[in-house]
């Protein structure tokens, strides 16, 4: 990549004004790293515009001077989509306003730099709920969550970010502002441009604000951890839970015994959720608008499942502290692996009905390829989304193990593909998986994406190294 | 539009083979008319391909010979988007297979010519529910409903068609098949092409099949009609209903007394839902996964609302027949107007919180412009979607009234726009509203749509007269 000229960089600095940029390496450094340590980028300049107009002026200069840029939110992405390697970095984290919260509309408008947690709290001030939650919700921003179509633990009931956005304001690749901040539930007047921007990983525009859907606060909530013999039993239990509650399942998360052991060993203040130690666990959360209804539904579900032998053990959270304990062993699954050595990480999805077959086949194939490898599969089984992580054998040569990552992942991804799955369920493609995705997507699809991208960003200045 | 050559038409006939086309005017005639009688098109040839491959071959020929085409489903659209005027007509109504219904995946794959009612029935065979319903569901097809992003009466809980599609198979403008029939809940691997095709009104491809989301069958369902003094009271009642049920409101429909009178006068087998005759009515339907819960929630909601004076009257359906009666007076609102003479029809949306203000302001403005006009507003107030129809004064010069349609509609649409609304909430733009929409959409938005369209259909052969 050719470096932007000094004149171009000066024009960018002038576009955002004093306080809106820095070239100081020590200030920039934290924003060039991904938390797993897989990327460490570089940039000639970091811009931190404080308004949509400043973003628009900056992108206009980039377009005029053909300066490639990478947009960034909270920098919590796991596929390197937010890390510049020579591009100018444009952070939206200073776009901080909650512009409007309207309870009658079940909608709120917030700027891109508001964190997911802050968005949840803003909704709560109007006695409403914004349901998207992630382990990194205190840092991840609305802008980043939209650009990466974030998922999380409540997708089963409320959908991905794609399903939660009513309107978008964005700066387009030519620097013009697209004001699509509608609070409408229905608007059939041409292509849905916001759907194109959602999940586009910053390649079609920079999201500066969004109008988000809000939901009623639930009156009852019940959480359990259950023990299971197999993922197939989990899928069957999920179907029963949905039928029992008419869709009131908020979360249905799978964990494997080995992943729980990593957490118990490596993360302080965590404890066994069950007295027994089954090979598989599910964390189930039901919620209802009816006081007490979630608790009684959970009780019915679990007692039938225990009687019928579908589950082998169950513990219902008796209070918020215990609910927090249950969630902690789930949310620390990634962090719990870290001290165990390197791992080949996969964020895949398959049709829910095939989760059991996939896990069986993939694990057998991986263990043939890498004897002694420790497979820790966990995740949102209700969405068919498995974080399928292969940890190095305890006494392995770590460098050699890492060198086999691509080959090992290929085995997993090929099986995912045979099950009509996706090699990136919720993390996106970013720098990590774009090339790998070419293997599995059809030419029709890739060429259509390329045509759309070229139509909107003919100079390819927007996050040029990610997507097709 | 220049007519396709005889050789081009022969190539099209050969592409689909015998039985896959007709040039017989009497066979074609029913498919050139819109039911309100506003359009009566013409076409040199109607193709009725029986497989995705036949559709692909036909579109390939259209691309080679630059033959403009109009795709059509059940021909129930209300904005003329499915009516050719010189273009070749490609109907998907013979793509009839239900390919797969999978209860564990909560998904089914059906071809484009399956009707909405048939799709609902197919879901029911697996003890699941496909929730999209419309007055024309016995005729409207899945392909048409996807291309027009259909709404209907359960949007409040389940969303528009856009929200119900997991995967799409479509023939692209160059004749290639895009196979995106995934059953995945999560797939973040680039732009969501299916979202681009949904609501594109056949301008970016012809949808040939889709994988649709299924939902649990509800265990209780309760329906009421209530009387109200104003639409503002309806919006307040809606908010309470959502909070009371944790989102279990399936439908919340508004009707005006005059619209009900049209139905009672003009549609057989209809009856007054209440003993009183309030100025406004709401039809409310709650459903729950818990047996009996919908009934008890409705009872609580209505008794509180009656006590607090928010509603003036209420009748709860005691059985399915009475529920049917309640729905009938709602669903016959359009048909009930027909014998009353011509009307200026509007399918608009505004933020839910502004429905009351909009109705007051628009009706005052319309009555100033056309004294004696009868405004019948009804629709999905839970989505802010109002079918705002202005019927001619009883003794008016009908031709003169019709001649003032555009000017009268402009008044309504300008007010909608001031309330950040949409001039086409669920019907699309089609031939009817594309020009009008230019007035309200920004150049940024229109140019982005044009760029995307040109990128995917550079010859502009796909439904060329609709959208931008």
Short mmCIF file of N, CA, C and O in Angstrom, two decimals, chain A residues 242-293:
data_model
loop_
_atom_site.label_atom_id
_atom_site.label_comp_id
_atom_site.label_asym_id
_atom_site.label_seq_id
_atom_site.Cartn_x
_atom_site.Cartn_y
_atom_site.Cartn_z
N UNK A 242 -38.80 -24.64 23.24
CA UNK A 242 -39.49 -23.65 22.39
C UNK A 242 -40.98 -23.92 22.36
O UNK A 242 -41.80 -23.00 22.45
N UNK A 243 -41.35 -25.19 22.21
CA UNK A 243 -42.77 -25.53 22.15
C UNK A 243 -43.46 -25.20 23.47
O UNK A 243 -44.55 -24.63 23.51
N UNK A 244 -42.79 -25.54 24.55
CA UNK A 244 -43.36 -25.34 25.90
C UNK A 244 -43.64 -23.87 26.20
O UNK A 244 -44.59 -23.54 26.89
N UNK A 245 -42.80 -23.01 25.66
CA UNK A 245 -42.89 -21.58 26.02
C UNK A 245 -43.41 -20.71 24.88
O UNK A 245 -43.49 -19.50 25.04
N UNK A 246 -43.76 -21.31 23.75
CA UNK A 246 -44.21 -20.48 22.62
C UNK A 246 -43.14 -19.53 22.14
O UNK A 246 -43.42 -18.43 21.68
N UNK A 247 -41.88 -19.95 22.25
CA UNK A 247 -40.80 -19.10 21.76
C UNK A 247 -40.14 -18.28 22.84
O UNK A 247 -39.37 -17.36 22.55
N UNK A 248 -40.42 -18.60 24.12
CA UNK A 248 -39.88 -17.79 25.21
C UNK A 248 -38.49 -18.20 25.68
O UNK A 248 -38.11 -17.89 26.79
N UNK A 249 -37.74 -18.90 24.83
CA UNK A 249 -36.37 -19.28 25.19
C UNK A 249 -35.44 -18.12 24.85
O UNK A 249 -35.34 -17.74 23.69
N UNK A 250 -34.79 -17.57 25.84
CA UNK A 250 -33.89 -16.43 25.58
C UNK A 250 -32.49 -16.89 25.24
O UNK A 250 -31.78 -16.23 24.49
N UNK A 251 -32.08 -17.97 25.84
CA UNK A 251 -30.72 -18.45 25.57
C UNK A 251 -30.70 -19.96 25.73
O UNK A 251 -31.42 -20.52 26.58
N UNK A 252 -29.90 -20.59 24.91
CA UNK A 252 -29.72 -22.04 25.01
C UNK A 252 -28.30 -22.31 24.56
O UNK A 252 -27.99 -22.37 23.38
N UNK A 253 -27.41 -22.44 25.54
CA UNK A 253 -25.98 -22.48 25.29
C UNK A 253 -25.41 -23.85 25.64
O UNK A 253 -25.74 -24.41 26.68
N UNK A 254 -24.56 -24.33 24.78
CA UNK A 254 -23.95 -25.63 24.97
C UNK A 254 -22.52 -25.47 25.50
O UNK A 254 -21.82 -24.54 25.12
N UNK A 255 -22.12 -26.37 26.38
CA UNK A 255 -20.72 -26.41 26.82
C UNK A 255 -20.30 -27.86 26.94
O UNK A 255 -21.11 -28.73 27.24
N UNK A 256 -19.00 -28.06 26.76
CA UNK A 256 -18.45 -29.39 26.88
C UNK A 256 -17.69 -29.46 28.21
O UNK A 256 -17.16 -28.45 28.69
N UNK A 257 -17.65 -30.65 28.77
CA UNK A 257 -16.98 -30.80 30.07
C UNK A 257 -15.56 -30.22 30.06
O UNK A 257 -15.16 -29.50 30.98
N UNK A 258 -14.81 -30.48 29.01
CA UNK A 258 -13.41 -30.02 29.02
C UNK A 258 -13.32 -28.51 29.04
O UNK A 258 -12.44 -27.92 29.70
N UNK A 259 -14.27 -27.82 28.35
CA UNK A 259 -14.27 -26.36 28.36
C UNK A 259 -14.59 -25.82 29.75
O UNK A 259 -14.01 -24.82 30.20
N UNK A 260 -15.52 -26.51 30.44
CA UNK A 260 -15.84 -26.11 31.81
C UNK A 260 -14.61 -26.30 32.70
O UNK A 260 -14.30 -25.46 33.56
N UNK A 261 -13.89 -27.40 32.50
CA UNK A 261 -12.69 -27.65 33.31
C UNK A 261 -11.64 -26.55 33.11
O UNK A 261 -11.01 -26.11 34.06
N UNK A 262 -11.48 -26.11 31.86
CA UNK A 262 -10.54 -25.01 31.61
C UNK A 262 -10.94 -23.78 32.44
O UNK A 262 -10.12 -23.11 33.05
N UNK A 263 -12.24 -23.47 32.44
CA UNK A 263 -12.73 -22.29 33.16
C UNK A 263 -12.49 -22.46 34.66
O UNK A 263 -11.97 -21.55 35.32
N UNK A 264 -12.85 -23.62 35.19
CA UNK A 264 -12.70 -23.84 36.63
C UNK A 264 -11.24 -23.76 37.06
O UNK A 264 -10.91 -23.23 38.12
N UNK A 265 -10.36 -24.22 36.18
CA UNK A 265 -8.93 -24.24 36.50
C UNK A 265 -8.30 -22.85 36.35
O UNK A 265 -7.42 -22.49 37.12
N UNK A 266 -8.74 -22.08 35.38
CA UNK A 266 -8.00 -20.88 34.98
C UNK A 266 -8.66 -19.55 35.33
O UNK A 266 -8.03 -18.51 35.22
N UNK A 267 -9.93 -19.56 35.69
CA UNK A 267 -10.63 -18.30 35.95
C UNK A 267 -11.07 -18.28 37.42
O UNK A 267 -11.75 -19.19 37.88
N UNK A 268 -10.65 -17.23 38.15
CA UNK A 268 -11.02 -17.18 39.58
C UNK A 268 -12.53 -17.03 39.76
O UNK A 268 -13.23 -16.57 38.85
N UNK A 269 -12.99 -17.39 40.93
CA UNK A 269 -14.40 -17.22 41.29
C UNK A 269 -15.35 -17.92 40.34
O UNK A 269 -16.37 -17.35 39.94
N UNK A 270 -15.01 -19.12 39.97
CA UNK A 270 -15.95 -19.91 39.18
C UNK A 270 -16.16 -21.24 39.89
O UNK A 270 -15.29 -21.69 40.65
N UNK A 271 -17.32 -21.83 39.71
CA UNK A 271 -17.61 -23.10 40.42
C UNK A 271 -18.42 -24.05 39.55
O UNK A 271 -19.08 -23.66 38.60
N UNK A 272 -18.34 -25.32 39.91
CA UNK A 272 -19.11 -26.37 39.23
C UNK A 272 -20.60 -26.03 39.30
O UNK A 272 -21.12 -25.80 40.39
N UNK A 273 -21.31 -26.04 38.18
CA UNK A 273 -22.75 -25.75 38.26
C UNK A 273 -23.58 -26.95 38.73
O UNK A 273 -24.68 -26.77 39.23
N UNK A 274 -23.06 -28.16 38.55
CA UNK A 274 -23.81 -29.36 38.90
C UNK A 274 -23.00 -30.21 39.88
O UNK A 274 -21.77 -30.08 39.96
N UNK A 275 -23.69 -31.11 40.58
CA UNK A 275 -22.98 -32.06 41.43
C UNK A 275 -22.28 -33.12 40.59
O UNK A 275 -21.21 -33.61 40.93
N UNK A 276 -22.90 -33.50 39.49
CA UNK A 276 -22.30 -34.50 38.60
C UNK A 276 -21.38 -33.82 37.58
O UNK A 276 -21.30 -32.59 37.52
N UNK A 277 -20.68 -34.64 36.82
CA UNK A 277 -19.77 -34.11 35.80
C UNK A 277 -20.08 -34.75 34.44
O UNK A 277 -19.31 -35.55 33.93
N UNK A 278 -21.20 -34.36 33.84
CA UNK A 278 -21.61 -34.96 32.57
C UNK A 278 -20.69 -34.51 31.43
O UNK A 278 -19.97 -33.52 31.57
N UNK A 279 -20.72 -35.24 30.29
CA UNK A 279 -19.86 -34.84 29.17
C UNK A 279 -20.31 -33.52 28.51
O UNK A 279 -19.48 -32.81 27.96
N UNK A 280 -21.60 -33.20 28.60
CA UNK A 280 -22.10 -31.97 27.97
C UNK A 280 -23.03 -31.24 28.94
O UNK A 280 -23.70 -31.86 29.75
N UNK A 281 -23.04 -29.92 28.78
CA UNK A 281 -23.90 -29.06 29.60
C UNK A 281 -24.71 -28.14 28.67
O UNK A 281 -24.23 -27.73 27.61
N UNK A 282 -25.91 -27.80 29.11
CA UNK A 282 -26.63 -26.70 28.45
C UNK A 282 -27.04 -25.69 29.50
O UNK A 282 -27.46 -26.05 30.59
N UNK A 283 -26.87 -24.42 29.15
CA UNK A 283 -27.38 -23.33 29.98
C UNK A 283 -28.66 -22.86 29.31
O UNK A 283 -28.64 -22.47 28.13
N UNK A 284 -29.75 -22.89 30.04
CA UNK A 284 -31.05 -22.55 29.47
C UNK A 284 -31.61 -21.35 30.22
O UNK A 284 -31.62 -21.34 31.45
N UNK A 285 -32.08 -20.35 29.47
CA UNK A 285 -32.75 -19.24 30.14
C UNK A 285 -34.09 -18.99 29.46
O UNK A 285 -34.15 -18.79 28.24
N UNK A 286 -35.15 -19.03 30.25
CA UNK A 286 -36.49 -18.73 29.76
C UNK A 286 -36.93 -17.40 30.35
O UNK A 286 -36.54 -17.05 31.46
N UNK A 287 -37.76 -16.67 29.61
CA UNK A 287 -38.31 -15.42 30.15
C UNK A 287 -39.73 -15.27 29.64
O UNK A 287 -40.08 -15.74 28.56
N UNK A 288 -40.53 -14.59 30.44
CA UNK A 288 -41.93 -14.43 30.10
C UNK A 288 -42.45 -13.07 30.55
O UNK A 288 -41.93 -12.49 31.51
N UNK A 289 -43.46 -12.57 29.86
CA UNK A 289 -44.12 -11.34 30.28
C UNK A 289 -45.01 -11.55 31.49
O UNK A 289 -45.44 -10.59 32.14
N UNK A 290 -45.30 -12.79 31.78
CA UNK A 290 -46.19 -13.17 32.88
C UNK A 290 -45.35 -13.41 34.13
O UNK A 290 -44.42 -14.23 34.08
N UNK A 291 -45.66 -12.78 35.26
CA UNK A 291 -44.89 -13.06 36.48
C UNK A 291 -44.96 -14.55 36.83
O UNK A 291 -46.04 -15.14 36.78
N UNK A 292 -43.81 -15.14 37.10
CA UNK A 292 -43.78 -16.54 37.53
C UNK A 292 -43.85 -17.56 36.41
O UNK A 292 -43.54 -18.74 36.63
N UNK A 293 -44.23 -17.14 35.22
CA UNK A 293 -44.47 -18.12 34.16
C UNK A 293 -43.18 -18.79 33.70
O UNK A 293 -43.17 -19.99 33.38
#
